[in-house]
Amino acid sequence: MASLTGCTGGSGSNSDRETFRFGIVTSLSGPLRYGGQVTKRGYDLWKNRINEDGGIEVNGNRYEVEFTYADAQSDPSTGADATQKMIDNEDVDAMLGPYSSQVPLSMGPILDQNQMPCITGSSESPELWRNQHEYLFGTIPSVNVFVGDVVEMLLSFDPSAETAYITGVNGPFSKSAAQGMRAGAEAAGVEVLGYELYPADADRSSIISEAQSAEPDVHLNSGNIDSNATFMASAQELSYEPNGVFQHYGINTPGYKNAGDAAAYTFGATLWLPQAGRSGGQLWGDSQTYADQFQAEYDKLPEYTEAASSATGVVYQEALAELGAEPPLTGDEQTQLISILEEITVDTFWGTIDYESEGENYHNNITTNPLAIQLNEDLDPEIVAPADVAETEPTYPIPSWSDR
Amino acid sequence: MSDTDSKTTRDRFRLLLDQANNRVVAGGLIVVLLLLPAALNAFWTRIAVGALMWIGLAQSWNMIGGYAGYLDFGHGAYFGIGAFAAGITMTTYGLPFIAGLSVAAIVCAIVALGVGIPTLRLKGAYFAIATWAFAESMHELALILDITGGTFGMSLPTGADAIILPLSGPPTEMFFYYVMLALAVGTTVLAYVLFERSEFGFRVKAIRDNEDAAQTLGINAERIKRQVYVLSCSIAGLFGAANAFYITFIHPNDVLASILTDQMIIMALLGGLGTIAGPIVGGISIFMLDRMSSLFLGTSTLYLPMIGLLIMLTVLFAPSGIIGILRGEVGLTEIKDNVSELADKFNFTR
Amino acid sequence: MVSTGLLTQTLINGLLLAGIYMAVGVGFSLIFGVLEIIDFAVGQYVMVGAFAGAALAPILGSEALLAVPFVFAAFFVVGVFVQPLIHHVTTGDRPMPLLMGLVFTFGLARFIRGSVLTIAGPNSRDVPTSIAVGSFSIPSIGTFPMVRVATALFGVAALAGFLYYLYRTEGGTAIRSVAEDRDISRLMGVNINRYQSLSYGAYAAMTASAGVFIGMVYSASVGMGMQYTGFAFFMIVLAGMGYLPGIILSGLVLGIVQSLTAVYLGSEYVFFILFGLIWVLLLVRPTGLLGKGEVA
């Protein structure tokens, strides 16, 4: 009899669902699988944390969060099908997006057609925002914007660099990063001795030998974590010693430690670190609190992409509170949610998040200030610029290989 | 009525029934396929679009690989060339979808002719590696050219004006369903007529079974191989073009990936090589298995090695594919024989 | 900017790469000759070998070099038991044995890759060594990184060992006769199953061991295999299919073309040129650079 009452209590459909349901499309297999795991950890931590609190608070009531995942296989066409599945079959209220730009680029038109809000905690490629998808947002600033800023900081270290050599993997993200590096170098009035892109699988030794023979003051390189670790190991093997080596992405990730001792003193760009001293907003009072919880959960320090993915959850939380609608959201409410996301400014442990409402960074959050970091001898990242948040002076020029 | 007599009568009757059945089944199937989107939501329509595309692609590979016996390991290149040909036609020149489709087919035919003339002189593993190398070099080329968008890829128009048809609004899943349906049914009917119902088909199979013998019988093997190659490559190009407009974003790493060719081969082989039904069955089952696993298994990747295992088991024990099993060529006795033969190979003293 | 220092260093880089490729190409060429199959899984043996190195090194005092004998032995056994499966799909009354072999090994490659992804996760692993570290320089010639020198030495030694075994021992003669003609060898009393399995075992052992070294040079990652499959294809085409000594030349060409292209033409073009080269070479000279491969 008890179960009967349970059944009659509701029609069994979604209409009286008491939870907010999020659909997550991210790449758990294929070339982008690393990034897929990163976003997953960030999103999951937010879900666990908010549900511990009882859920998202709307009009004084709390609604727990549930996730449904699909593997985009790093493939835009699978990603598109997964998006449609979230909309039609899972009846989700909103979505959280994948790593990289390729998959979201195929998701964009479907989100727009079905008026389904989606924020990705983790795409840095500028071309995503140029397509101006109304229902797609991104928490991490375009890589070409922030990497250039950090490169400018680096090039002003004393003795200021006069020449630079730029290399990068010929991939959509790394090429944007390399373009950002070149823009930063040009803005700093530094001569670019070489600008070369290489296929992800190519051996680096000859690329490094060529740079070495040009004798630049600093070397700027872009690629994924593995590729950057290999680059640094090869630079050590060939005794390539510019005054500084800057790499993006991921010098403060565990994967970069595969370069071993060679990783020490590498300069890098980040948008967030536990010690960045960002504070405010819900769930995690400041960046350190977040980092501690992350460490407890996953036994590693969070990367900025993981933090951004969690912070994206906080943005949804605030936006849903402002919307004031109970789950499940109707189509109109989802459309209203978009206007709220456009207008809203959210303080979080990650920093202030404010999505652009026009221009070539449409719906991208470009307010977060980038930080220049350097790995110390123990391969821990330290903030070295800008001056107001720097923890320490940069070690620059970096010690030669024989002095380490 | 003697026993043998009844048997032949029954067989004749069954044959008659089969033929009639085939037409009825085919006709019925087409009606069902035409009405199908009415019963499906947008998501399941998308899945149907994907299945139709893979049926057509597997069938196009089956033409050169299954019927002509030339192991084209670079077939996916034409899917990508078609995608970019259509993409450039529609973005750079602002022409509608139908122009993109036509340009893709024409460009693929021309490239296939140029590539096919020298490459088709190679046989066996040599042809396989040459076509693979050609496809890989196309992938690399697309990553460095400007007109393909290089490593940034290319976004196609999504608006209503890209299809000059009396349709209002941007293209929907339904629109692409009928585009893919037309292409897939067209490819299948074409393959059936050409390879199963015409003299051309007999010549092609003669080349596959023994090229030298075919040539001494007066079959112009060079020309026929070239015709099959160009035809099958242009079809792959058409699907590439349709898919590009459908997915709206194309990148060399996706539309020129070697996995595309691999998938077509596996579908044709698992379904049943050199048959019409093989690529249909193989295309649907492999596509569904892979796509459903990735979309419904949440965060597990265990399906990836399982598909690998399935491929190995099929090749080991059911080399004529699912069609072979359905036709009764591969039954329990055959599998048992297979196992004992295999056990024999583990005897290292022989 | 073309200085001789850069040129010699580029050639050194290419030579050392050549040694790495020889280690992968030699076994692959052998089984192409003996089993008449193109093994799609070749790159995945490299990948699994690298992961095995990463897993074993911590137990062996952070020294992956010590893992090589274990990896070699383990994969020899694996290979011996995989070979009968491949033999089975390429013989009997099956249509298109070449295709069956290719698709079977493709399934195997997918199985290995998917299993490693599922078990080890997406992160790449360090394959540590404390012996093969640093580099030595010869003035006015260039720098030789130790880990790459070790890898190249392994490649050359493996190749020399293979050639010695094949051309100077009875077992090698038997294997070559199997490669020449399976049926006649059987009639002459050669133990086909045994020698085919030995060959495949040796190939799997060699390739996985090469993977440990490759992991030391770069790192172990799930996606690393595919490019070595590509390189292996490249090597047997250049060498002349089935002609084992040709691997020396094709390894050198592969290594040096790569490093010269990267420096003097632009790194972007490296793979485009390599793949284009295989295609053109197959069209104009299908028996390989030396003209000693099997005739198409």
mmCIF file of C-alpha atoms in Angstrom, chain A residues 179-364:
data_model
loop_
_atom_site.group_PDB
_atom_site.id
_atom_site.type_symbol
_atom_site.label_atom_id
_atom_site.label_comp_id
_atom_site.label_asym_id
_atom_site.label_seq_id
_atom_site.Cartn_x
_atom_site.Cartn_y
_atom_site.Cartn_z
ATOM 1 C CA GLN A 179 49.291 33.539 -32.028
ATOM 2 C CA GLY A 180 48.664 35.064 -28.617
ATOM 3 C CA MET A 181 52.369 34.657 -27.807
ATOM 4 C CA ARG A 182 53.353 36.369 -31.011
ATOM 5 C CA ALA A 183 50.940 39.229 -30.333
ATOM 6 C CA GLY A 184 52.346 39.562 -26.816
ATOM 7 C CA ALA A 185 55.926 39.609 -28.097
ATOM 8 C CA GLU A 186 55.099 42.221 -30.702
ATOM 9 C CA ALA A 187 53.309 44.362 -28.122
ATOM 10 C CA ALA A 188 56.414 44.203 -25.944
ATOM 11 C CA GLY A 189 58.559 45.337 -28.874
ATOM 12 C CA VAL A 190 60.532 42.117 -28.941
ATOM 13 C CA GLU A 191 61.929 40.736 -32.183
ATOM 14 C CA VAL A 192 60.496 37.314 -33.095
ATOM 15 C CA LEU A 193 63.372 35.302 -34.561
ATOM 16 C CA GLY A 194 61.264 32.323 -35.529
ATOM 17 C CA TYR A 195 57.636 31.257 -35.488
ATOM 18 C CA GLU A 196 57.098 27.598 -36.219
ATOM 19 C CA LEU A 197 54.220 25.175 -35.810
ATOM 20 C CA TYR A 198 54.735 21.427 -35.824
ATOM 21 C CA PRO A 199 52.445 18.358 -35.938
ATOM 22 C CA ALA A 200 51.592 17.014 -32.476
ATOM 23 C CA ASP A 201 53.417 13.731 -33.060
ATOM 24 C CA ALA A 202 56.581 15.177 -34.583
ATOM 25 C CA ASP A 203 59.886 14.670 -32.825
ATOM 26 C CA ARG A 204 61.024 17.922 -31.187
ATOM 27 C CA SER A 205 64.782 17.535 -31.314
ATOM 28 C CA SER A 206 65.387 19.209 -34.644
ATOM 29 C CA ILE A 207 62.866 21.925 -33.916
ATOM 30 C CA ILE A 208 64.829 22.700 -30.752
ATOM 31 C CA SER A 209 68.164 22.532 -32.543
ATOM 32 C CA GLU A 210 66.929 25.096 -35.023
ATOM 33 C CA ALA A 211 65.745 27.428 -32.273
ATOM 34 C CA GLN A 212 69.006 26.908 -30.426
ATOM 35 C CA SER A 213 71.028 28.045 -33.408
ATOM 36 C CA ALA A 214 68.983 31.275 -33.530
ATOM 37 C CA GLU A 215 70.031 32.045 -29.914
ATOM 38 C CA PRO A 216 66.871 33.815 -28.723
ATOM 39 C CA ASP A 217 66.620 35.477 -25.294
ATOM 40 C CA VAL A 218 63.411 33.635 -24.492
ATOM 41 C CA HIS A 219 61.594 30.673 -25.966
ATOM 42 C CA LEU A 220 57.800 30.514 -26.072
ATOM 43 C CA ASN A 221 56.122 27.189 -26.808
ATOM 44 C CA SER A 222 52.524 26.005 -26.884
ATOM 45 C CA GLY A 223 51.055 22.520 -26.824
ATOM 46 C CA ASN A 224 49.261 20.093 -24.598
ATOM 47 C CA ILE A 225 50.771 18.816 -21.360
ATOM 48 C CA ASP A 226 52.507 15.738 -22.785
ATOM 49 C CA SER A 227 53.849 17.649 -25.693
ATOM 50 C CA ASN A 228 55.220 20.397 -23.448
ATOM 51 C CA ALA A 229 56.839 17.902 -21.094
ATOM 52 C CA THR A 230 58.538 16.239 -24.056
ATOM 53 C CA PHE A 231 59.624 19.624 -25.339
ATOM 54 C CA MET A 232 61.335 20.467 -22.067
ATOM 55 C CA ALA A 233 62.992 17.054 -21.752
ATOM 56 C CA SER A 234 64.343 17.416 -25.282
ATOM 57 C CA ALA A 235 65.558 20.952 -24.550
ATOM 58 C CA GLN A 236 67.522 19.599 -21.604
ATOM 59 C CA GLU A 237 68.981 16.758 -23.637
ATOM 60 C CA LEU A 238 70.202 19.213 -26.246
ATOM 61 C CA SER A 239 71.383 21.784 -23.658
ATOM 62 C CA TYR A 240 69.177 24.493 -25.085
ATOM 63 C CA GLU A 241 69.500 27.431 -22.665
ATOM 64 C CA PRO A 242 67.637 30.636 -23.411
ATOM 65 C CA ASN A 243 67.175 33.072 -20.494
ATOM 66 C CA GLY A 244 63.686 31.728 -20.006
ATOM 67 C CA VAL A 245 61.287 29.151 -21.428
ATOM 68 C CA PHE A 246 57.568 29.844 -21.340
ATOM 69 C CA GLN A 247 55.032 27.127 -22.104
ATOM 70 C CA HIS A 248 51.283 26.896 -22.270
ATOM 71 C CA TYR A 249 49.257 24.713 -21.342
ATOM 72 C CA GLY A 250 49.653 22.961 -18.081
ATOM 73 C CA ILE A 251 53.106 23.429 -16.516
ATOM 74 C CA ASN A 252 51.532 23.068 -13.065
ATOM 75 C CA THR A 253 49.817 19.750 -13.842
ATOM 76 C CA PRO A 254 51.065 16.335 -12.699
ATOM 77 C CA GLY A 255 51.595 15.306 -16.335
ATOM 78 C CA TYR A 256 54.176 18.030 -16.852
ATOM 79 C CA LYS A 257 56.288 16.436 -14.131
ATOM 80 C CA ASN A 258 56.983 13.672 -16.676
ATOM 81 C CA ALA A 259 59.711 16.027 -17.882
ATOM 82 C CA GLY A 260 61.507 15.289 -14.589
ATOM 83 C CA ASP A 261 64.114 17.777 -13.358
ATOM 84 C CA ALA A 262 63.978 19.525 -16.689
ATOM 85 C CA ALA A 263 60.602 20.960 -15.704
ATOM 86 C CA ALA A 264 62.079 23.264 -13.051
ATOM 87 C CA TYR A 265 62.085 27.023 -13.752
ATOM 88 C CA THR A 266 59.622 26.800 -16.647
ATOM 89 C CA PHE A 267 57.429 29.884 -16.950
ATOM 90 C CA GLY A 268 53.761 29.477 -17.628
ATOM 91 C CA ALA A 269 50.414 31.210 -17.669
ATOM 92 C CA THR A 270 47.507 30.380 -15.469
ATOM 93 C CA LEU A 271 44.181 31.948 -14.606
ATOM 94 C CA TRP A 272 43.948 30.581 -11.137
ATOM 95 C CA LEU A 273 46.043 28.975 -8.428
ATOM 96 C CA PRO A 274 45.129 27.970 -4.867
ATOM 97 C CA GLN A 275 47.321 30.814 -3.592
ATOM 98 C CA ALA A 276 45.830 33.358 -6.020
ATOM 99 C CA GLY A 277 43.885 34.820 -3.098
ATOM 100 C CA ARG A 278 40.569 35.033 -4.927
ATOM 101 C CA SER A 279 37.540 35.073 -2.680
ATOM 102 C CA GLY A 280 33.846 35.628 -2.487
ATOM 103 C CA GLY A 281 30.692 33.898 -3.494
ATOM 104 C CA GLN A 282 29.039 30.664 -2.590
ATOM 105 C CA LEU A 283 30.212 27.172 -1.622
ATOM 106 C CA TRP A 284 33.913 27.909 -1.339
ATOM 107 C CA GLY A 285 34.870 31.141 0.354
ATOM 108 C CA ASP A 286 38.232 31.445 -1.285
ATOM 109 C CA SER A 287 40.617 29.709 -3.638
ATOM 110 C CA GLN A 288 42.550 27.934 -0.887
ATOM 111 C CA THR A 289 39.419 26.388 0.615
ATOM 112 C CA TYR A 290 38.498 25.067 -2.784
ATOM 113 C CA ALA A 291 41.984 23.664 -3.341
ATOM 114 C CA ASP A 292 41.921 21.875 0.023
ATOM 115 C CA GLN A 293 38.595 20.254 -0.699
ATOM 116 C CA PHE A 294 39.706 19.272 -4.155
ATOM 117 C CA GLN A 295 42.863 17.752 -2.746
ATOM 118 C CA ALA A 296 40.862 15.782 -0.207
ATOM 119 C CA GLU A 297 38.577 14.434 -2.898
ATOM 120 C CA TYR A 298 41.028 13.636 -5.688
ATOM 121 C CA ASP A 299 44.404 13.516 -3.983
ATOM 122 C CA LYS A 300 45.875 16.152 -6.273
ATOM 123 C CA LEU A 301 45.945 19.919 -6.574
ATOM 124 C CA PRO A 302 43.298 21.378 -8.894
ATOM 125 C CA GLU A 303 44.263 22.788 -12.268
ATOM 126 C CA TYR A 304 42.680 26.052 -13.322
ATOM 127 C CA THR A 305 40.438 24.164 -15.748
ATOM 128 C CA GLU A 306 39.106 22.026 -12.920
ATOM 129 C CA ALA A 307 38.531 25.103 -10.800
ATOM 130 C CA ALA A 308 36.788 26.865 -13.686
ATOM 131 C CA SER A 309 34.531 23.849 -14.180
ATOM 132 C CA SER A 310 33.501 23.955 -10.516
ATOM 133 C CA ALA A 311 33.078 27.729 -10.668
ATOM 134 C CA THR A 312 30.766 27.274 -13.637
ATOM 135 C CA GLY A 313 28.509 25.317 -11.323
ATOM 136 C CA VAL A 314 28.481 28.257 -8.907
ATOM 137 C CA VAL A 315 27.428 30.547 -11.752
ATOM 138 C CA TYR A 316 24.499 28.274 -12.559
ATOM 139 C CA GLN A 317 23.589 28.242 -8.899
ATOM 140 C CA GLU A 318 23.365 32.046 -8.754
ATOM 141 C CA ALA A 319 21.635 32.333 -12.093
ATOM 142 C CA LEU A 320 19.014 29.730 -11.143
ATOM 143 C CA ALA A 321 18.423 31.480 -7.825
ATOM 144 C CA GLU A 322 17.876 34.728 -9.680
ATOM 145 C CA LEU A 323 15.559 33.023 -12.167
ATOM 146 C CA GLY A 324 13.542 31.770 -9.225
ATOM 147 C CA ALA A 325 12.017 28.856 -11.101
ATOM 148 C CA GLU A 326 11.573 25.350 -9.777
ATOM 149 C CA PRO A 327 12.835 22.364 -11.688
ATOM 150 C CA PRO A 328 12.156 21.195 -14.284
ATOM 151 C CA LEU A 329 12.686 24.391 -16.262
ATOM 152 C CA THR A 330 10.329 25.204 -19.071
ATOM 153 C CA GLY A 331 11.537 26.411 -22.455
ATOM 154 C CA ASP A 332 10.724 29.991 -21.556
ATOM 155 C CA GLU A 333 12.619 29.703 -18.296
ATOM 156 C CA GLN A 334 15.645 28.345 -20.143
ATOM 157 C CA THR A 335 15.523 31.349 -22.444
ATOM 158 C CA GLN A 336 15.247 33.669 -19.440
ATOM 159 C CA LEU A 337 18.213 31.886 -17.924
ATOM 160 C CA ILE A 338 20.262 32.968 -20.939
ATOM 161 C CA SER A 339 19.466 36.631 -20.385
ATOM 162 C CA ILE A 340 20.334 36.247 -16.722
ATOM 163 C CA LEU A 341 23.665 34.629 -17.610
ATOM 164 C CA GLU A 342 24.393 37.528 -19.961
ATOM 165 C CA GLU A 343 23.722 40.096 -17.267
ATOM 166 C CA ILE A 344 24.962 38.388 -14.144
ATOM 167 C CA THR A 345 28.300 39.039 -12.451
ATOM 168 C CA VAL A 346 29.282 36.303 -10.037
ATOM 169 C CA ASP A 347 32.017 36.429 -7.435
ATOM 170 C CA THR A 348 33.553 33.030 -6.833
ATOM 171 C CA PHE A 349 36.664 31.413 -5.424
ATOM 172 C CA TRP A 350 37.887 31.395 -9.032
ATOM 173 C CA GLY A 351 37.447 35.134 -9.397
ATOM 174 C CA THR A 352 34.771 37.316 -10.846
ATOM 175 C CA ILE A 353 32.880 35.799 -13.733
ATOM 176 C CA ASP A 354 31.116 38.046 -16.188
ATOM 177 C CA TYR A 355 30.210 36.829 -19.667
ATOM 178 C CA GLU A 356 30.548 39.264 -22.580
ATOM 179 C CA SER A 357 27.312 40.116 -24.319
ATOM 180 C CA GLU A 358 28.755 41.251 -27.643
ATOM 181 C CA GLY A 359 31.856 41.404 -29.762
ATOM 182 C CA GLU A 360 34.317 38.757 -30.787
ATOM 183 C CA ASN A 361 34.440 37.276 -27.290
ATOM 184 C CA TYR A 362 30.640 36.970 -27.199
ATOM 185 C CA HIS A 363 29.561 34.902 -24.180
ATOM 186 C CA ASN A 364 33.115 34.278 -23.064
#
